[in-house]
Short mmCIF file of C-alpha atoms in Angstrom, two decimals:
data_model
loop_
_atom_site.label_atom_id
_atom_site.label_comp_id
_atom_site.label_asym_id
_atom_site.label_seq_id
_atom_site.Cartn_x
_atom_site.Cartn_y
_atom_site.Cartn_z
CA MET A 1 -9.37 2.84 -1.69
CA ALA A 2 -11.12 5.19 -4.10
CA ARG A 3 -14.75 4.34 -3.10
CA ASP A 4 -16.31 2.51 -0.36
CA THR A 5 -18.77 -0.42 -1.24
CA THR A 6 -22.51 -0.60 -1.17
CA ASP A 7 -23.84 -4.28 -0.98
CA LEU A 8 -27.03 -4.66 0.70
CA THR A 9 -26.89 -8.51 0.95
CA PRO A 10 -27.78 -9.49 4.47
CA ILE A 11 -25.16 -11.37 6.55
CA ALA A 12 -26.83 -14.52 7.84
CA SER A 13 -23.86 -16.35 9.38
CA MET A 14 -20.18 -16.77 9.65
CA ASP A 15 -20.30 -18.74 6.33
CA ASP A 16 -21.25 -15.44 4.64
CA LEU A 17 -18.11 -13.64 5.87
CA VAL A 18 -15.81 -16.52 4.93
CA GLY A 19 -17.67 -16.95 1.67
CA HIS A 20 -16.88 -13.36 0.65
CA LEU A 21 -13.13 -14.11 1.11
CA ARG A 22 -13.41 -17.44 -0.72
CA SER A 23 -15.22 -15.73 -3.60
CA GLY A 24 -11.87 -14.19 -4.63
CA GLU A 25 -10.62 -17.69 -5.90
CA LYS A 26 -9.83 -17.66 -9.53
CA PRO A 27 -8.23 -20.25 -11.93
CA GLU A 28 -4.50 -19.34 -12.58
CA GLU A 29 -5.23 -18.32 -16.24
CA SER A 30 -7.43 -15.45 -14.67
CA PHE A 31 -4.68 -14.15 -12.26
CA ARG A 32 -4.31 -10.40 -12.55
CA ILE A 33 -1.88 -7.73 -11.27
CA GLY A 34 -3.28 -4.52 -9.75
CA THR A 35 -0.72 -1.96 -8.72
CA GLU A 36 -1.40 1.18 -6.56
CA HIS A 37 1.03 4.04 -6.14
CA GLU A 38 0.91 7.21 -4.11
CA LYS A 39 2.93 10.35 -4.66
CA PHE A 40 3.24 13.77 -2.93
CA GLY A 41 2.11 16.90 -4.79
CA PHE A 42 3.89 20.13 -4.33
CA TYR A 43 4.24 23.56 -5.81
CA LEU A 44 7.38 24.01 -7.90
CA GLU A 45 7.87 27.68 -6.93
CA ASP A 46 8.30 27.10 -3.20
CA LEU A 47 8.07 23.24 -2.49
CA SER A 48 5.01 23.86 -0.42
CA PRO A 49 2.43 21.10 -0.23
CA VAL A 50 -0.87 21.37 -2.42
CA PRO A 51 -4.10 22.11 -0.53
CA TYR A 52 -7.52 20.78 -1.70
CA GLU A 53 -9.09 24.17 -2.36
CA GLY A 54 -8.23 26.97 -4.65
CA GLU A 55 -7.64 27.41 -8.42
CA ARG A 56 -4.43 25.61 -8.26
CA GLY A 57 -5.36 22.92 -5.66
CA ILE A 58 -6.00 19.26 -5.54
CA GLU A 59 -9.71 19.74 -6.45
CA ALA A 60 -8.58 21.66 -9.64
CA LEU A 61 -6.21 18.96 -10.38
CA LEU A 62 -8.75 16.28 -10.09
CA SER A 63 -11.20 18.29 -12.33
CA GLY A 64 -8.42 18.48 -14.92
CA MET A 65 -7.80 14.85 -14.76
CA GLN A 66 -11.48 14.24 -15.22
CA ALA A 67 -11.66 16.39 -18.31
CA LEU A 68 -8.60 14.66 -19.77
CA SER A 69 -9.66 11.16 -18.96
CA GLY A 70 -13.56 11.17 -19.09
CA TRP A 71 -13.49 9.21 -15.89
CA GLU A 72 -16.45 9.25 -13.53
CA ALA A 73 -16.39 11.76 -10.54
CA ILE A 74 -16.28 10.29 -7.07
CA ILE A 75 -18.26 12.66 -4.71
CA ASP A 76 -18.17 12.76 -0.90
CA ASP A 77 -20.40 15.17 0.82
CA GLY A 78 -20.47 17.42 -2.26
CA LYS A 79 -16.72 17.40 -2.78
CA LEU A 80 -14.85 15.82 -5.65
CA ILE A 81 -12.45 13.21 -3.95
CA GLY A 82 -11.62 10.83 -6.79
CA LEU A 83 -12.22 9.49 -10.31
CA ALA A 84 -13.38 6.13 -11.34
CA GLY A 85 -12.50 4.63 -14.78
CA SER A 86 -15.23 2.53 -16.51
CA ASN A 87 -15.45 -1.13 -16.34
CA GLY A 88 -12.88 -1.61 -13.60
CA SER A 89 -10.24 0.39 -15.54
CA GLY A 90 -8.73 1.77 -12.42
CA ALA A 91 -9.33 4.78 -9.90
CA ILE A 92 -7.62 7.96 -8.86
CA SER A 93 -8.02 8.70 -5.13
CA LEU A 94 -6.82 11.01 -2.40
CA GLU A 95 -4.92 9.91 0.80
CA PRO A 96 -5.48 12.08 3.82
CA GLY A 97 -2.74 14.52 3.23
CA GLY A 98 -3.34 14.98 -0.51
CA GLN A 99 -1.05 12.11 -1.59
CA PHE A 100 -2.34 11.33 -5.23
CA GLU A 101 -3.00 7.80 -5.75
CA LEU A 102 -3.51 5.56 -8.87
CA SER A 103 -5.28 2.31 -8.07
CA GLY A 104 -4.55 0.45 -11.19
CA ALA A 105 -6.74 -1.74 -13.17
CA PRO A 106 -6.22 -5.58 -12.82
CA VAL A 107 -4.10 -6.41 -15.72
CA LYS A 108 -2.42 -9.56 -17.24
CA THR A 109 1.23 -8.67 -17.22
CA LEU A 110 3.75 -6.28 -15.86
CA HIS A 111 4.34 -4.75 -19.25
CA ASP A 112 0.57 -3.79 -18.92
CA THR A 113 1.26 -2.36 -15.42
CA CYS A 114 4.24 -0.28 -16.67
CA ARG A 115 2.24 1.21 -19.71
CA GLU A 116 -0.58 2.04 -17.27
CA SER A 117 1.61 3.74 -14.83
CA ASN A 118 3.49 5.67 -17.53
CA LYS A 119 0.25 6.99 -19.05
CA HIS A 120 -1.06 7.91 -15.71
CA LEU A 121 1.95 9.84 -14.82
CA ALA A 122 2.05 11.53 -18.28
CA ASP A 123 -1.49 12.63 -17.83
CA VAL A 124 -1.06 13.97 -14.25
CA ARG A 125 2.13 15.98 -15.55
CA GLN A 126 0.07 17.27 -18.35
CA VAL A 127 -2.76 18.59 -16.11
CA ALA A 128 -0.33 19.51 -13.13
CA LYS A 129 2.13 21.61 -15.25
CA GLY A 130 -0.60 24.48 -15.73
CA LEU A 131 -1.22 24.59 -11.98
CA GLY A 132 2.51 24.72 -11.19
CA ILE A 133 2.35 21.36 -9.46
CA GLU A 134 4.90 18.62 -9.60
CA PHE A 135 5.00 15.24 -7.80
CA LEU A 136 7.68 13.46 -5.67
CA GLY A 137 8.52 9.91 -5.45
CA LEU A 138 9.44 9.37 -1.74
CA GLY A 139 8.16 7.15 1.05
CA SER A 140 7.60 10.18 3.50
CA SER A 141 7.25 13.93 3.00
CA PRO A 142 10.67 15.29 3.53
CA VAL A 143 10.06 18.78 4.71
CA TRP A 144 6.54 19.47 5.89
CA THR A 145 5.49 19.17 9.58
CA LEU A 146 2.24 17.56 10.38
CA ALA A 147 0.65 20.94 11.06
CA GLU A 148 1.71 22.20 7.53
CA THR A 149 0.17 19.20 5.71
CA PRO A 150 -3.07 19.77 4.13
CA ILE A 151 -6.25 17.97 5.08
CA MET A 152 -8.41 16.39 2.48
CA PRO A 153 -12.32 16.66 2.76
CA LYS A 154 -12.95 12.77 2.96
CA SER A 155 -15.50 11.59 5.52
CA ARG A 156 -13.82 8.33 6.41
CA TYR A 157 -10.59 10.24 7.09
CA ASP A 158 -12.28 12.59 9.42
CA ILE A 159 -13.37 9.50 11.55
CA MET A 160 -9.68 8.07 11.34
CA ARG A 161 -8.19 11.44 12.16
CA ASN A 162 -10.18 11.68 15.40
CA TYR A 163 -9.75 8.00 16.18
CA MET A 164 -6.11 7.46 15.48
CA PRO A 165 -4.60 9.30 18.50
CA LYS A 166 -6.59 6.99 20.85
CA VAL A 167 -4.96 3.85 19.72
CA GLY A 168 -1.30 4.78 18.78
CA THR A 169 1.16 7.58 18.79
CA ARG A 170 1.93 7.72 14.92
CA GLY A 171 -1.38 7.20 13.07
CA LEU A 172 -1.63 10.76 12.03
CA ASP A 173 1.96 10.69 10.47
CA MET A 174 0.99 7.44 8.65
CA MET A 175 -2.08 9.20 7.29
CA TYR A 176 -0.65 12.60 6.31
CA ARG A 177 3.06 12.08 5.80
CA THR A 178 3.79 8.71 4.15
CA THR A 179 3.13 7.06 0.66
CA THR A 180 3.54 3.55 -0.53
CA ILE A 181 3.49 1.28 -3.55
CA GLN A 182 1.37 -1.79 -3.32
CA VAL A 183 0.37 -4.82 -5.46
CA ASN A 184 -2.82 -6.78 -5.40
CA LEU A 185 -2.52 -10.36 -6.38
CA ASP A 186 -4.89 -13.37 -6.87
CA PHE A 187 -5.06 -16.82 -5.41
CA ALA A 188 -6.58 -20.04 -6.77
CA SER A 189 -7.80 -21.71 -3.55
CA GLU A 190 -7.49 -21.50 0.31
CA THR A 191 -4.21 -23.50 0.10
CA ASP A 192 -2.86 -21.10 -2.44
CA MET A 193 -3.93 -18.06 -0.44
CA ARG A 194 -2.26 -19.52 2.57
CA ARG A 195 0.99 -20.23 0.85
CA LYS A 196 1.18 -16.82 -0.89
CA MET A 197 0.06 -14.93 2.47
CA GLN A 198 2.64 -16.77 4.47
CA VAL A 199 5.46 -16.17 2.07
CA GLY A 200 4.33 -12.56 1.79
CA MET A 201 4.14 -11.99 5.59
CA ARG A 202 7.52 -13.44 6.18
CA LEU A 203 9.24 -11.57 3.24
CA GLN A 204 7.60 -8.17 3.94
CA PRO A 205 10.61 -6.73 5.98
CA VAL A 206 12.85 -7.84 3.10
CA ALA A 207 10.75 -5.88 0.66
CA SER A 208 10.79 -3.05 3.09
CA ALA A 209 14.65 -2.97 2.94
CA LEU A 210 14.63 -3.29 -0.86
CA PHE A 211 12.26 -0.30 -1.29
CA ALA A 212 13.43 1.67 1.83
CA ASN A 213 13.25 5.39 0.73
CA SER A 214 12.09 7.69 3.44
CA PRO A 215 15.32 9.05 5.27
CA PHE A 216 14.16 12.71 5.62
CA THR A 217 11.76 14.26 8.07
CA GLU A 218 11.12 18.12 8.44
CA GLY A 219 14.15 19.03 6.30
CA LYS A 220 16.89 16.86 7.54
CA PRO A 221 17.89 13.17 7.73
CA ASN A 222 15.99 11.29 10.48
CA GLY A 223 18.55 8.49 11.12
CA LEU A 224 16.28 5.63 9.43
CA VAL A 225 16.14 4.11 6.10
CA SER A 226 12.38 3.83 6.22
CA TRP A 227 10.75 6.36 8.36
CA ARG A 228 7.38 5.21 6.95
CA CYS A 229 7.89 1.62 8.08
CA ASP A 230 9.03 2.91 11.51
CA VAL A 231 5.74 4.89 11.72
CA TRP A 232 3.74 1.57 11.35
CA SER A 233 5.18 0.23 14.65
CA ASP A 234 2.66 2.35 16.66
CA VAL A 235 -0.36 3.19 14.33
CA ASP A 236 -3.06 0.96 15.55
CA ASN A 237 -1.65 -2.47 16.59
CA GLN A 238 -5.06 -3.93 16.90
CA ARG A 239 -5.49 -3.70 13.12
CA SER A 240 -2.00 -3.73 11.68
CA GLY A 241 1.41 -5.37 11.60
CA LEU A 242 2.08 -9.18 11.63
CA LEU A 243 -0.58 -11.66 12.52
CA PRO A 244 0.71 -14.64 14.51
CA PHE A 245 -1.97 -16.91 13.23
CA VAL A 246 -1.00 -16.56 9.61
CA PHE A 247 2.24 -18.33 10.62
CA GLU A 248 0.16 -21.37 11.60
CA PRO A 249 0.35 -24.26 9.16
CA GLY A 250 -3.34 -24.61 9.09
CA PHE A 251 -4.24 -20.83 8.57
CA THR A 252 -7.61 -20.46 6.80
CA TYR A 253 -10.04 -17.92 5.65
CA ALA A 254 -12.04 -18.40 8.84
CA ASP A 255 -9.09 -17.57 10.96
CA TYR A 256 -8.74 -14.19 9.29
CA ALA A 257 -12.39 -13.63 9.42
CA GLU A 258 -12.47 -14.30 13.17
CA TRP A 259 -9.70 -11.92 13.73
CA ALA A 260 -11.40 -9.34 11.60
CA LEU A 261 -14.68 -9.69 13.63
CA ASP A 262 -12.89 -8.43 16.74
CA VAL A 263 -11.15 -5.44 15.29
CA PRO A 264 -12.91 -2.07 16.00
CA MET A 265 -14.60 -0.62 13.05
CA TYR A 266 -14.19 2.90 11.58
CA PHE A 267 -17.69 3.63 10.21
CA VAL A 268 -21.02 2.30 9.14
CA MET A 269 -22.08 3.94 5.80
CA ARG A 270 -25.85 4.54 5.24
CA ASP A 271 -27.47 6.61 2.55
CA GLY A 272 -24.05 7.97 1.55
CA HIS A 273 -23.22 9.12 5.15
CA TYR A 274 -20.37 7.87 7.21
CA ASN A 275 -21.52 7.03 10.69
CA ASP A 276 -18.71 6.91 13.32
CA ALA A 277 -18.43 3.19 14.59
CA THR A 278 -15.20 3.17 16.39
CA ASP A 279 -16.59 2.18 19.67
CA ILE A 280 -17.76 -1.34 18.46
CA THR A 281 -16.19 -4.34 16.79
CA PHE A 282 -17.74 -5.98 13.72
CA ARG A 283 -18.80 -8.88 15.88
CA GLN A 284 -20.72 -6.36 18.17
CA PHE A 285 -22.18 -4.82 15.10
CA LEU A 286 -23.58 -8.17 13.92
CA ASP A 287 -24.96 -8.62 17.43
CA GLY A 288 -26.94 -5.44 17.19
CA ALA A 289 -24.84 -2.90 18.78
CA PHE A 290 -25.56 -0.25 16.20
CA LYS A 291 -29.38 -0.43 16.75
CA GLY A 292 -30.91 3.05 17.40
CA ARG A 293 -27.96 4.82 15.83
CA VAL A 294 -29.09 4.51 12.06
CA SER A 295 -32.24 3.66 10.43
CA ASP A 296 -30.82 0.30 9.07
CA PRO A 297 -28.55 -1.11 11.71
CA GLU A 298 -28.47 -4.72 10.27
CA ALA A 299 -24.93 -5.57 8.96
CA ASN A 300 -24.64 -6.39 5.23
CA LEU A 301 -21.82 -7.51 2.94
CA GLY A 302 -21.04 -3.98 1.96
CA ASP A 303 -20.33 -3.22 5.55
CA TRP A 304 -18.10 -6.36 5.83
CA THR A 305 -16.22 -5.40 2.53
CA ASN A 306 -15.70 -1.73 3.86
CA HIS A 307 -14.49 -3.14 7.28
CA LEU A 308 -11.84 -5.45 5.72
CA SER A 309 -10.49 -2.25 3.84
CA THR A 310 -9.83 -0.60 7.09
CA LEU A 311 -7.53 -3.39 8.40
CA PHE A 312 -3.74 -2.95 7.98
CA PRO A 313 -1.69 -5.97 8.46
CA ASP A 314 1.52 -6.29 6.34
CA VAL A 315 -0.33 -8.53 3.95
CA ARG A 316 -4.00 -7.67 3.64
CA LEU A 317 -6.52 -10.38 2.79
CA LYS A 318 -9.66 -9.37 0.86
CA THR A 319 -10.87 -11.12 -2.34
CA PHE A 320 -7.17 -10.71 -3.26
CA LEU A 321 -3.91 -10.31 -1.41
CA GLU A 322 -2.39 -6.91 -0.97
CA MET A 323 1.32 -6.51 -0.29
CA ARG A 324 1.92 -3.49 1.91
CA GLY A 325 5.54 -3.20 3.13
CA ALA A 326 7.08 -0.95 0.53
CA ASP A 327 7.95 2.81 0.54
CA GLY A 328 6.68 5.08 -2.19
CA GLY A 329 9.44 5.85 -4.75
CA PRO A 330 10.42 7.09 -8.10
CA TRP A 331 8.79 5.77 -11.35
CA ARG A 332 10.91 2.76 -11.96
CA ARG A 333 9.96 1.41 -8.48
CA ILE A 334 6.37 1.48 -9.50
CA CYS A 335 7.02 -1.41 -11.76
CA ALA A 336 9.69 -3.09 -9.73
CA LEU A 337 7.32 -3.63 -6.62
CA PRO A 338 4.83 -5.78 -8.50
CA ALA A 339 7.61 -7.44 -10.38
CA TYR A 340 9.10 -8.69 -7.14
CA TRP A 341 5.87 -10.13 -5.87
CA VAL A 342 4.67 -11.55 -9.17
CA GLY A 343 8.00 -13.29 -9.62
CA LEU A 344 7.77 -14.89 -6.24
CA LEU A 345 4.07 -15.78 -6.11
CA TYR A 346 2.79 -16.20 -9.70
CA ASP A 347 5.18 -19.04 -10.78
CA ALA A 348 4.65 -22.35 -9.22
CA GLU A 349 8.45 -23.17 -9.04
CA ALA A 350 9.34 -19.82 -7.68
CA LEU A 351 6.51 -20.14 -4.86
CA ASP A 352 7.87 -23.51 -3.97
CA ALA A 353 11.47 -21.92 -3.68
CA ALA A 354 10.14 -18.94 -1.67
CA GLU A 355 8.21 -21.17 0.63
CA ALA A 356 11.27 -23.24 1.16
CA MET A 357 13.36 -20.25 1.91
CA THR A 358 11.00 -18.93 4.56
CA ARG A 359 8.94 -21.87 5.90
CA ASP A 360 10.79 -22.21 9.30
CA TRP A 361 11.06 -18.36 9.94
CA SER A 362 9.24 -17.92 13.18
CA PHE A 363 6.82 -15.01 14.05
CA GLU A 364 9.27 -13.82 16.57
CA GLU A 365 12.14 -13.64 14.03
CA VAL A 366 9.99 -11.79 11.48
CA SER A 367 8.83 -9.52 14.23
CA ARG A 368 12.40 -8.61 15.02
CA LEU A 369 13.12 -8.00 11.37
CA ARG A 370 10.25 -5.78 11.04
CA ALA A 371 11.35 -3.76 14.04
CA GLU A 372 14.95 -3.42 12.93
CA VAL A 373 14.81 -3.05 9.15
CA PRO A 374 13.56 0.61 9.24
CA LYS A 375 16.73 1.42 11.28
CA THR A 376 19.40 -0.73 9.77
CA GLY A 377 18.12 -1.85 6.38
CA PHE A 378 20.08 -4.39 4.59
CA ALA A 379 22.67 -4.52 7.47
CA THR A 380 19.92 -6.10 9.75
CA PRO A 381 21.20 -9.42 10.99
CA PHE A 382 19.19 -12.56 10.34
CA ARG A 383 20.67 -15.87 11.81
CA GLY A 384 24.16 -16.20 10.26
CA GLY A 385 23.82 -13.50 7.59
CA THR A 386 21.92 -10.24 6.81
CA VAL A 387 18.83 -9.03 5.23
CA LEU A 388 20.95 -8.22 2.16
CA ASP A 389 21.50 -11.93 1.81
CA LEU A 390 17.78 -12.51 2.15
CA ALA A 391 17.10 -9.69 -0.39
CA ARG A 392 19.54 -11.10 -2.99
CA GLU A 393 18.16 -14.68 -2.65
CA SER A 394 14.68 -13.65 -2.89
CA LEU A 395 15.36 -11.44 -5.88
CA ALA A 396 17.05 -14.24 -7.74
CA ILE A 397 13.95 -16.39 -7.14
CA ALA A 398 11.69 -13.60 -8.46
CA GLN A 399 13.87 -13.13 -11.50
CA ASP A 400 13.69 -16.92 -12.34
CA GLY A 401 9.93 -16.82 -11.74
CA LEU A 402 9.40 -14.01 -14.23
CA LYS A 403 11.59 -15.58 -16.80
CA ARG A 404 9.69 -18.69 -16.61
CA ARG A 405 6.45 -16.81 -17.03
CA ASN A 406 7.88 -15.56 -20.29
CA ARG A 407 5.47 -12.75 -20.83
CA LEU A 408 7.35 -10.70 -23.58
CA ASN A 409 6.88 -7.21 -24.81
CA ASP A 410 7.23 -5.96 -28.39
CA GLU A 411 10.81 -5.93 -28.13
CA GLY A 412 11.01 -9.44 -26.89
CA SER A 413 11.97 -8.71 -23.31
CA ASP A 414 10.45 -10.66 -20.44
CA GLU A 415 9.05 -9.13 -17.28
CA SER A 416 12.32 -9.56 -15.28
CA VAL A 417 13.53 -6.30 -16.83
CA PHE A 418 11.46 -4.58 -14.22
CA LEU A 419 13.59 -5.76 -11.39
CA ALA A 420 16.56 -3.74 -12.57
CA PRO A 421 16.16 -1.00 -9.75
CA LEU A 422 16.33 -3.84 -7.07
CA VAL A 423 19.25 -5.60 -8.81
CA GLU A 424 21.13 -2.18 -8.59
CA VAL A 425 20.47 -1.70 -4.88
CA THR A 426 21.52 -5.24 -3.86
CA ALA A 427 24.63 -5.10 -6.04
CA ARG A 428 25.56 -1.67 -4.36
CA GLY A 429 24.61 -3.20 -0.97
CA THR A 430 23.00 -0.12 0.48
CA THR A 431 19.32 0.99 0.46
CA SER A 432 18.03 3.83 -1.81
CA ALA A 433 17.63 5.88 1.48
CA GLU A 434 21.24 5.62 2.35
CA GLU A 435 22.20 6.52 -1.13
CA LEU A 436 19.96 9.60 -0.88
CA VAL A 437 21.49 10.60 2.34
CA ARG A 438 25.00 10.25 0.79
CA LEU A 439 24.07 12.35 -2.09
CA TYR A 440 22.42 14.97 0.20
CA ARG A 441 25.62 15.19 2.31
CA GLU A 442 28.43 14.84 -0.12
CA GLU A 443 27.11 16.30 -3.53
CA TRP A 444 24.06 18.30 -2.79
CA GLN A 445 25.43 20.56 -0.02
CA GLU A 446 22.42 19.47 2.29
CA ASP A 447 20.23 21.34 -0.10
CA MET A 448 16.62 19.78 0.24
CA LYS A 449 15.76 21.33 -3.11
CA ARG A 450 18.13 18.86 -4.79
CA VAL A 451 16.29 15.99 -3.16
CA PHE A 452 12.94 17.22 -4.74
CA LYS A 453 14.63 17.64 -8.20
CA HIS A 454 16.17 14.20 -7.88
CA LEU A 455 12.87 12.53 -7.13
CA THR A 456 10.38 14.36 -9.11
CA TYR A 457 8.33 12.31 -11.52
#
């Protein structure tokens, strides 16, 4: 998230919290696609990570991007920590370890998404080249230890860095050594939200296998296909993972709001300052627990919006749905991830088919998939088959959905062309991570420099 929200509207009742979620409802013709992708910067001469400070650091990169784009600077405690385009045209932000993120604008088609991503990458390369910086498309940093990873000067991350070791063993790895590709999608009603969230929650482990791309840690294979997904097994289980109540047939906005109320907060922002609030839940905040700690202790809708952005379930509900199960990857994957979910969820027939495919998958079954996929990928068993079978079935549904959408580019191609990388991995039957390890061992003489070269944008 590039910038936290300020909305001083008081919260009068639970209806206001639920109403905020409900306010995201849109007619189908107004549905949009918002794609986010993160990448690791490194210095070409020695493959070291890029710090914030210095003439060739992240701050200099952001300044160069601002000069090129004309986007507005986002400042935190006097530091440039992101850029915002005008009229909702996207944003550039920093993840805790310097991962460079584009939060794309809400666009109508996947062709728009791919044009946006390609322009962003071209602009980044143009600025970064003069600084000796290149970018890596991988789901986890392949060589740097946690101690070697830079720390970005972002106030909310300072709070998270202190809090994470209290609630899990792998939160700092998540913050500093992982990247993802995500897509934000719209819903028309509470029923539509429920259906999309339930399908999305059940299929996240399948998406994790399709996009598994983090097999290296600290210079060698780590034995996993998705180290990033495995990290999420113990980050902060109060606010992340699968949500059992989402699997219930009558799941509602209010159910999500009730859950969110009892998750500990990270911060309360007042006058541009981030005040640590990790010792209270939002429900306690509403009940006056922050009195005496800030000049304005009453909760407002900006606080609620910010709190929702600090929750990390596999599908996150805000005024849109955010699909969170994929590793970061090379440029073709940036378009493939939204293509998969748009194909499944933005076509009525495809959504019916995806719902029929997954409706009877229990919370326990999906939990097992979520735990095993980072280790065994497509080979993970499910009922009488494997996750590879599920990947192929869901991919076929997505392809058909995109073809029915019939959004064509200037060459007359529909959006299903963006699924090509996923068609390739399912045809091969092994994850991208397994293919990387094969190349590393059989063709690259176990040289990590070849990994960087292969995956540089």
